[in-house]
């Protein structure tokens, strides 16, 4: 198989930026080349440092002056909510009961699940996202459809069937035993198949009985390498309900703590209204707080406190949370994230944002040994961005003098239209989608 060389301006992170001017945290090559073979990155360097010599033997794709980055990573998204996006509601519980819990019932139909899974993967690719942590519906066939689609495209994905056995319509409920059996069968079939990883997914404490929580705990014990994903402390009404359902436990995070669901592979969506004790438990267990800015603003849930999390050494991921979230784009997500933090009086520099979308989220998923950075041996998932893709951005770029300004413009004004190409395991995937 011949090598493929992507030529362009290469940007990849090596560590978490310590402030806006931490130039040691990333590697930037003005005229760079990424050499790809059999789905993996073979080398990364300057174009003129010898790579030009092998070029005649390789398939060269010239993306200059495009910016080549690791593919974006989304750490929390619901694929059965593609047709829920943009639904008008007062708050989280109304939004769930009026739209989401109705829509997700359609995923008992394998044909519907397969159709939406394909459209979902298309949408991620269109927006430059190559990996996501995905909630399926309660139906095992929804997870089957999603994994089959991701496997066919050779995408690195984390996903799981939602476990929920109460406080939702009957068409959306399993039982503790059924949720356990189906999750276990899916884990055995898909966890580690190709580039797929399974996430044990009790939706949240409101829809899982104590018996189901125990079953989820049993799965975590049996499959210690699997991820765990759920929601916590998103809205005040939800928190009050969780406390009512588990009156003997100290707080909402304490419910997941009690059932042994916390740890370095655990992703907790939202984490907005947190007590000091809860933050301490996240830090102690290495669990990840997932910041979902477009969703938190859209549903009106509240403002994530990044500085407080960082001060307590809590690991942080960032995510779209479609369909509560309003965009599939990680650029739009970090733009809204920036605004949330502005309202909190906190700073988020462009290099921190781009770290979060790539290596930061790879670390949050514990997958930074395979994705999130452009380095030899890594899986060749990449995105190519063009900060001059739109007329108003092109005009602004006449004034931009630094990489940091370019990144900030991409985040502030960019969306899928600035994504020139998305590479999945070394193959150009966006061009194939058409417009
Ligand atoms: Zn969610």
mmCIF file of N, CA, C and O and ligand atoms in Angstrom, residues 76 78 135 231 270 321, ligand 1:
data_model
loop_
_atom_site.group_PDB
_atom_site.id
_atom_site.type_symbol
_atom_site.label_atom_id
_atom_site.label_comp_id
_atom_site.label_asym_id
_atom_site.label_seq_id
_atom_site.Cartn_x
_atom_site.Cartn_y
_atom_site.Cartn_z
ATOM 1 N N UNK A 76 -19.716 13.732 24.555
ATOM 2 C CA UNK A 76 -21.094 13.481 25.037
ATOM 3 C C UNK A 76 -22.093 13.904 23.965
ATOM 4 O O UNK A 76 -22.247 15.093 23.673
ATOM 5 N N UNK A 78 -26.006 12.410 21.852
ATOM 6 C CA UNK A 78 -27.074 11.403 21.769
ATOM 7 C C UNK A 78 -27.474 11.232 20.305
ATOM 8 O O UNK A 78 -28.123 12.122 19.743
ATOM 9 N N UNK A 135 -24.533 8.254 23.277
ATOM 10 C CA UNK A 135 -25.662 7.566 23.906
ATOM 11 C C UNK A 135 -26.556 7.031 22.791
ATOM 12 O O UNK A 135 -26.959 7.787 21.893
ATOM 13 N N UNK A 231 -25.388 11.260 33.330
ATOM 14 C CA UNK A 231 -25.590 12.705 33.525
ATOM 15 C C UNK A 231 -25.636 13.016 35.018
ATOM 16 O O UNK A 231 -26.123 12.195 35.795
ATOM 17 N N UNK A 270 -22.488 17.392 32.190
ATOM 18 C CA UNK A 270 -22.973 18.650 32.770
ATOM 19 C C UNK A 270 -22.240 19.119 34.033
ATOM 20 O O UNK A 270 -21.551 20.116 34.000
ATOM 21 N N UNK A 321 -23.430 17.590 23.258
ATOM 22 C CA UNK A 321 -24.703 17.135 23.835
ATOM 23 C C UNK A 321 -25.896 17.347 22.894
ATOM 24 O O UNK A 321 -27.004 17.645 23.336
HETATM 25 ZN ZN1 LIG B 1 -26.872 14.277 27.423
#
